[in-house]
Short mmCIF file of C-alpha atoms in Angstrom, two decimals:
data_model
loop_
_atom_site.label_atom_id
_atom_site.label_comp_id
_atom_site.label_asym_id
_atom_site.label_seq_id
_atom_site.Cartn_x
_atom_site.Cartn_y
_atom_site.Cartn_z
CA MET A 1179 -0.35 -0.35 -0.18
CA HIS A 1180 1.20 3.44 -1.08
CA SER A 1181 0.00 6.77 -0.54
CA ALA A 1182 1.62 10.37 -2.06
CA ALA A 1183 0.56 13.66 -0.93
CA GLY A 1184 1.62 16.73 -3.24
CA GLY A 1185 4.13 18.62 -1.58
CA VAL A 1186 3.83 22.13 0.08
CA SER A 1187 6.76 24.73 1.95
CA ARG A 1188 5.96 23.54 5.78
CA SER A 1189 3.50 20.79 5.87
CA GLU A 1190 1.32 17.99 5.03
CA ARG A 1191 -1.27 15.66 6.05
CA LEU A 1192 -1.39 12.36 5.56
CA ARG A 1193 -4.97 10.19 6.92
CA LEU A 1194 -5.32 6.73 6.38
CA ARG A 1195 -7.33 3.93 7.62
CA TRP A 1196 -7.62 0.37 6.61
CA PRO A 1197 -9.33 -3.42 8.05
CA SER A 1198 -7.64 -6.64 7.91
CA ALA A 1199 -9.91 -9.65 8.49
CA GLU A 1200 -9.59 -11.68 11.32
CA GLY A 1201 -6.67 -14.02 11.47
CA ALA A 1202 -4.60 -12.35 8.89
CA PRO A 1203 -1.02 -13.26 9.34
CA LEU A 1204 1.72 -10.30 9.90
CA GLN A 1205 1.53 -8.29 6.55
CA GLY A 1206 4.05 -5.25 5.69
CA VAL A 1207 2.86 -1.68 4.38
CA GLU A 1208 4.82 1.04 3.33
CA LEU A 1209 3.45 4.72 3.26
CA ARG A 1210 4.88 7.61 1.75
CA MET A 1211 4.42 11.37 1.69
CA SER A 1212 5.92 14.08 0.00
CA PHE A 1213 6.39 17.54 1.00
CA ASP A 1214 8.96 20.35 -0.68
CA LEU A 1215 11.37 22.87 0.56
CA ALA A 1216 12.33 26.23 -1.06
CA ALA A 1217 15.20 26.16 0.99
CA VAL A 1218 16.75 23.42 3.80
CA PRO A 1219 15.93 24.94 7.20
CA ALA A 1220 18.59 26.16 9.71
CA GLU A 1221 16.40 24.85 12.65
CA PRO A 1222 15.29 21.52 13.14
CA TRP A 1223 12.69 19.79 11.82
CA SER A 1224 10.05 16.96 13.00
CA VAL A 1225 7.38 14.34 12.24
CA LEU A 1226 4.51 14.59 14.57
CA ILE A 1227 2.22 11.26 13.66
CA VAL A 1228 -0.86 12.26 15.81
CA HIS A 1229 -2.35 8.29 15.51
CA ASP A 1230 -0.51 5.76 14.05
CA THR A 1231 -2.29 2.01 15.64
CA ASN A 1232 0.78 0.14 14.41
CA GLY A 1233 4.02 2.05 15.23
CA GLY A 1234 6.82 1.83 12.79
CA LYS A 1235 10.09 2.77 11.05
CA ILE A 1236 10.15 5.96 10.00
CA SER A 1237 13.35 7.56 7.80
CA VAL A 1238 13.11 10.51 5.72
CA ASN A 1239 15.14 10.71 2.12
CA GLY A 1240 16.66 7.37 2.72
CA ARG A 1241 17.69 8.02 6.09
CA THR A 1242 16.25 6.40 9.39
CA ILE A 1243 14.90 8.90 12.28
CA GLY A 1244 13.28 6.84 14.59
CA ALA A 1245 11.25 3.97 15.71
CA VAL A 1246 8.40 2.89 17.08
CA PRO A 1247 7.89 -0.59 18.11
CA GLN A 1248 5.36 -2.31 15.80
CA PRO A 1249 3.28 -5.36 15.53
CA THR A 1250 5.42 -8.97 15.54
CA GLU A 1251 3.81 -12.46 15.08
CA ARG A 1252 3.57 -12.68 18.80
CA THR A 1253 3.21 -9.08 20.01
CA GLN A 1254 -0.03 -6.46 19.07
CA VAL A 1255 0.22 -2.68 19.40
CA ARG A 1256 -2.17 -0.62 19.49
CA TRP A 1257 -0.46 3.14 19.95
CA ARG A 1258 -3.27 6.03 21.06
CA ARG A 1259 -0.38 8.11 22.28
CA PRO A 1260 1.08 10.48 18.87
CA HIS A 1261 4.80 10.26 18.45
CA LEU A 1262 6.91 13.05 17.32
CA LEU A 1263 10.40 12.53 15.64
CA ALA A 1264 13.02 15.11 15.20
CA ILE A 1265 14.80 15.81 11.70
CA ALA A 1266 18.54 17.42 11.36
CA PRO A 1267 18.33 19.76 8.73
CA THR A 1268 21.55 17.97 7.08
CA LEU A 1269 18.85 15.31 5.83
CA LEU A 1270 16.46 17.91 4.05
CA VAL A 1271 16.82 19.21 0.48
CA ILE A 1272 15.78 21.67 -1.64
CA GLY A 1273 12.91 20.77 -3.62
CA THR A 1274 10.54 17.45 -3.07
CA ASN A 1275 11.70 15.64 0.31
CA THR A 1276 10.46 11.93 1.12
CA LEU A 1277 8.73 10.64 4.13
CA LEU A 1278 8.46 7.17 4.76
CA ILE A 1279 6.51 5.12 7.27
CA GLU A 1280 7.43 1.04 7.12
CA THR A 1281 5.33 -0.92 9.80
CA ALA A 1282 3.25 -4.01 9.91
CA PHE A 1283 -0.03 -4.98 10.68
CA LEU A 1284 -2.44 -7.84 12.09
CA SER A 1285 -5.98 -8.42 12.20
CA GLY A 1286 -8.28 -5.42 12.94
CA SER A 1287 -8.46 -1.92 12.11
CA HIS A 1288 -5.64 0.08 11.47
CA ALA A 1289 -5.14 4.08 10.86
CA LEU A 1290 -2.67 6.46 10.40
CA ALA A 1291 -3.60 10.09 10.86
CA GLY A 1292 -2.68 13.59 11.56
CA VAL A 1293 0.93 13.02 9.99
CA ASP A 1294 2.57 16.50 9.85
CA VAL A 1295 5.76 17.90 8.86
CA GLY A 1296 7.09 20.57 10.09
CA PRO A 1297 9.99 22.85 12.79
CA LEU A 1298 10.13 21.20 16.05
CA ALA A 1299 9.51 24.24 17.87
CA GLU A 1300 6.01 24.42 16.27
CA MET A 1301 5.30 20.32 16.20
CA SER A 1302 6.29 20.41 20.06
CA PRO A 1303 3.15 22.06 21.10
CA ARG A 1304 0.74 20.32 19.29
CA PHE A 1305 2.61 16.84 20.28
CA GLU A 1306 1.95 17.49 23.86
CA ARG A 1307 -1.20 18.97 23.64
CA GLU A 1308 -2.43 15.36 21.57
CA PHE A 1309 -0.61 13.31 24.37
CA PHE A 1310 -2.30 15.23 26.59
CA LEU A 1311 -5.86 14.25 25.13
CA SER A 1312 -5.11 10.94 23.98
CA TYR A 1313 -3.12 9.28 27.04
CA THR A 1314 -3.30 11.78 30.07
CA VAL A 1315 -6.86 11.95 30.03
CA PRO A 1316 -7.90 8.49 30.11
CA TRP A 1317 -5.59 8.73 33.44
CA ILE A 1318 -7.52 11.14 34.65
CA GLY A 1319 -11.19 9.93 34.01
CA ALA A 1320 -10.04 6.64 35.74
CA THR A 1321 -8.90 8.26 38.91
CA LEU A 1322 -11.43 10.51 38.99
CA ALA A 1323 -14.01 7.14 38.63
CA ALA A 1324 -12.25 5.30 41.04
CA VAL A 1325 -12.45 8.56 43.73
CA ILE A 1326 -16.52 8.74 42.43
CA ALA A 1327 -16.73 4.78 43.07
CA ALA A 1328 -15.36 5.05 46.57
CA ILE A 1329 -17.69 7.86 47.53
CA PHE A 1330 -20.91 6.52 46.04
CA GLY A 1331 -20.07 2.87 47.58
CA LEU A 1332 -19.50 4.08 50.96
CA LEU A 1333 -22.55 5.80 50.66
CA TRP A 1334 -24.42 2.80 49.62
CA LEU A 1335 -22.98 0.78 52.27
CA ARG A 1336 -24.20 3.27 54.75
CA ARG A 1337 -28.03 3.68 52.92
CA PRO A 1338 -28.32 0.52 50.58
CA ASP A 1339 -30.26 1.88 47.67
CA ARG A 1340 -30.41 0.34 43.81
CA LEU A 1341 -29.81 4.15 42.17
CA LEU A 1342 -26.42 4.67 44.68
CA GLY A 1343 -25.74 0.81 43.34
CA LEU A 1344 -25.77 1.32 39.66
CA LEU A 1345 -24.04 4.98 40.16
CA THR A 1346 -21.26 3.04 41.74
CA LEU A 1347 -20.96 0.49 39.33
CA ALA A 1348 -21.11 2.76 36.73
CA ALA A 1349 -18.33 4.19 38.07
CA VAL A 1350 -16.59 0.91 38.64
CA ILE A 1351 -17.14 -0.06 34.98
CA TRP A 1352 -15.55 3.03 34.16
CA VAL A 1353 -12.21 2.12 35.68
CA ALA A 1354 -12.16 -0.83 33.77
CA ARG A 1355 -12.95 0.48 30.49
CA SER A 1356 -10.18 3.04 31.67
CA GLY A 1357 -7.69 0.50 31.66
CA TYR A 1358 -8.26 -1.10 28.56
CA PHE A 1359 -7.27 2.27 26.80
CA LEU A 1360 -3.61 2.06 29.14
CA VAL A 1361 -2.36 -0.84 27.22
CA GLU A 1362 -0.93 -0.33 24.17
CA THR A 1363 1.29 -3.20 23.56
CA MET A 1364 0.04 -6.62 24.47
CA PRO A 1365 0.99 -10.34 23.92
CA LEU A 1366 -1.21 -11.88 21.13
CA ASP A 1367 -2.89 -14.34 23.01
CA ALA A 1368 -4.58 -11.62 25.49
CA ARG A 1369 -5.76 -9.55 22.64
CA PHE A 1370 -9.18 -11.47 22.96
CA TRP A 1371 -9.12 -10.96 26.67
CA LEU A 1372 -8.72 -7.12 26.19
CA ARG A 1373 -11.31 -7.09 23.74
CA LEU A 1374 -13.51 -8.68 25.31
CA LEU A 1375 -12.66 -6.03 28.52
CA TYR A 1376 -13.67 -3.58 26.11
CA TYR A 1377 -16.79 -3.58 24.34
CA ALA A 1378 -17.92 -5.36 27.92
CA THR A 1379 -17.26 -2.26 29.82
CA SER A 1380 -18.53 -0.17 27.12
CA GLY A 1381 -21.87 -1.56 27.03
CA GLY A 1382 -22.38 -1.98 31.11
CA PHE A 1383 -21.22 1.80 31.30
CA ALA A 1384 -24.08 2.50 28.68
CA ALA A 1385 -26.41 0.67 30.17
CA VAL A 1386 -25.95 1.19 33.46
CA MET A 1387 -25.96 5.12 33.23
CA THR A 1388 -29.01 4.90 30.65
CA LEU A 1389 -31.09 3.17 32.93
CA ALA A 1390 -29.77 5.57 36.34
CA LEU A 1391 -30.57 8.18 34.31
CA PHE A 1392 -34.31 7.22 33.07
CA ARG A 1393 -34.86 6.18 36.44
CA LEU A 1394 -33.50 9.90 38.45
CA SER A 1395 -35.79 11.18 35.65
CA GLY A 1396 -38.64 9.21 37.14
CA ARG A 1397 -38.86 7.01 33.64
CA ARG A 1398 -39.20 3.18 34.93
CA HIS A 1399 -40.40 0.88 31.67
CA PRO A 1400 -39.00 -2.99 32.27
CA ARG A 1401 -39.69 -3.56 28.53
CA GLU A 1402 -37.77 -0.59 27.88
CA GLU A 1403 -34.85 -1.62 30.79
CA ARG A 1404 -34.70 -5.09 29.28
CA ALA A 1405 -34.24 -3.85 25.88
CA ILE A 1406 -31.54 -2.07 26.82
CA ILE A 1407 -29.80 -4.48 28.93
CA GLY A 1408 -30.33 -6.80 26.01
CA TYR A 1409 -28.64 -4.54 23.33
CA ALA A 1410 -25.61 -3.95 25.98
CA VAL A 1411 -24.94 -7.05 26.46
CA ALA A 1412 -25.09 -8.09 22.64
CA GLY A 1413 -22.12 -6.69 21.59
CA PRO A 1414 -19.68 -8.69 24.13
CA LEU A 1415 -21.72 -11.98 23.27
CA LEU A 1416 -21.45 -11.16 19.72
CA LEU A 1417 -17.61 -11.21 20.34
CA VAL A 1418 -16.91 -14.73 21.83
CA LEU A 1419 -19.93 -16.65 19.60
CA THR A 1420 -17.98 -15.17 16.66
CA LEU A 1421 -14.22 -15.39 17.79
CA GLN A 1422 -14.25 -11.75 17.21
CA TYR A 1423 -14.90 -11.82 13.30
CA ALA A 1424 -17.91 -9.24 14.85
CA VAL A 1425 -15.46 -6.94 15.48
CA PRO A 1426 -16.05 -4.71 12.59
CA PHE A 1427 -19.34 -4.68 12.79
CA LEU A 1428 -19.10 -4.01 16.54
CA ASP A 1429 -16.72 -1.05 15.60
CA GLN A 1430 -18.68 0.30 13.03
CA LEU A 1431 -22.43 -0.37 14.36
CA TRP A 1432 -22.81 -1.61 17.81
CA THR A 1433 -20.64 1.21 19.52
CA PRO A 1434 -22.06 4.12 17.91
CA GLY A 1435 -25.48 2.48 18.86
CA LEU A 1436 -24.32 2.65 22.46
CA LEU A 1437 -23.61 6.28 22.12
CA LEU A 1438 -27.13 7.40 20.78
CA LEU A 1439 -28.70 5.11 23.71
CA ALA A 1440 -26.73 7.03 26.57
CA ALA A 1441 -27.13 10.77 24.74
CA ALA A 1442 -30.64 9.94 24.56
CA ALA A 1443 -30.92 9.24 28.08
CA PHE A 1444 -28.75 12.31 29.04
CA VAL A 1445 -31.48 14.64 26.58
CA TYR A 1446 -34.06 12.82 28.37
CA ALA A 1447 -32.42 13.94 31.75
CA LEU A 1448 -31.23 17.24 31.02
CA THR A 1449 -35.00 18.35 29.28
CA ALA A 1450 -36.32 16.77 32.67
CA ARG A 1451 -34.18 19.57 34.97
CA LEU A 1452 -34.97 21.97 32.55
CA ARG A 1453 -38.92 21.84 32.90
CA GLY A 1454 -38.37 21.60 36.56
CA GLN A 1455 -39.33 17.75 36.77
CA GLU A 1456 -38.10 14.52 38.18
CA SER A 1457 -34.13 14.60 37.44
CA PRO A 1458 -30.23 13.91 38.26
CA GLN A 1459 -28.08 16.71 40.15
CA PRO A 1460 -26.68 19.23 37.24
CA VAL A 1461 -23.22 17.43 38.94
CA LEU A 1462 -24.02 14.13 37.90
CA LEU A 1463 -25.39 15.33 34.49
CA ALA A 1464 -22.16 17.68 33.82
CA ALA A 1465 -19.99 14.15 35.35
CA VAL A 1466 -22.45 11.95 32.32
CA ALA A 1467 -21.63 14.72 29.83
CA LEU A 1468 -17.84 14.57 30.47
CA ALA A 1469 -17.93 10.48 30.06
CA LEU A 1470 -19.69 10.61 26.57
CA ALA A 1471 -17.44 13.05 25.22
CA ALA A 1472 -14.55 11.70 26.07
CA ALA A 1473 -16.35 7.87 24.69
CA LEU A 1474 -17.11 10.09 21.49
CA HIS A 1475 -13.34 10.54 21.66
CA ASP A 1476 -12.17 7.66 22.32
CA TRP A 1477 -14.77 6.07 19.49
CA LEU A 1478 -13.51 9.12 16.75
CA LEU A 1479 -9.78 7.80 17.65
CA THR A 1480 -10.19 4.08 16.92
CA ARG A 1481 -11.67 5.49 13.70
CA GLY A 1482 -8.31 7.48 12.68
CA VAL A 1483 -10.68 11.05 13.02
#
């Protein structure tokens, strides 16, 4: 697979996404990008890769500038963090310069997005911002969820209540879900269990949070609640029954469905609050809004957006 972009004087952007069938063997791929320079810069330049699920070896004009660990026959990688590699000015030439990314991939969905070339001083702030959003924020979210789980758990122990139990469970599930995003390299045998963790916790959080929002807003329909739980369970169940072959379907349809489900419950609860009806407290609505934004960001990141 090759991709080339026409050059400009400062930077270029490359955005690719491709799938490979479950059980596919390790394959190699080369991704090329060109950029033009009117003069050789005096200061260091760099290449910023915002999202590269597979890592790889990066070279400029045939000279290697660095490498990010990539998949092997026994190891799976799933990079979320961005990567910044410096380019010595001596490697650059007047006219067309070629950036080459050589990587490998196994089965699953793969993305290479936000590849920019430019002065190191300009790329560094962007790298720090992207690193914060893609890697630091999940740590913050997991920590806050753990604190919330502890607080709600203590309240539930002192005064057992079904809604408090649901909120505690939602926070615990979010902690487990955040843990999935913090694992970027893993033995190949562990991939199934990590995927199961992701789909189970994603479905579990969406279902529990949706039920809690509806109940706190005075909406209680047993059939509706059973349908919500059934939809949440369908994802991890399909993963197991199809031996992971349902992953593309789950990523493209089931996961967005969870987001829409939770968003609908949030809008319902927010509308009830604005109308002065029975509804969750503003602090809970704010926490749910942040969780929805984080989940949407995670999904978009897996899609290479």
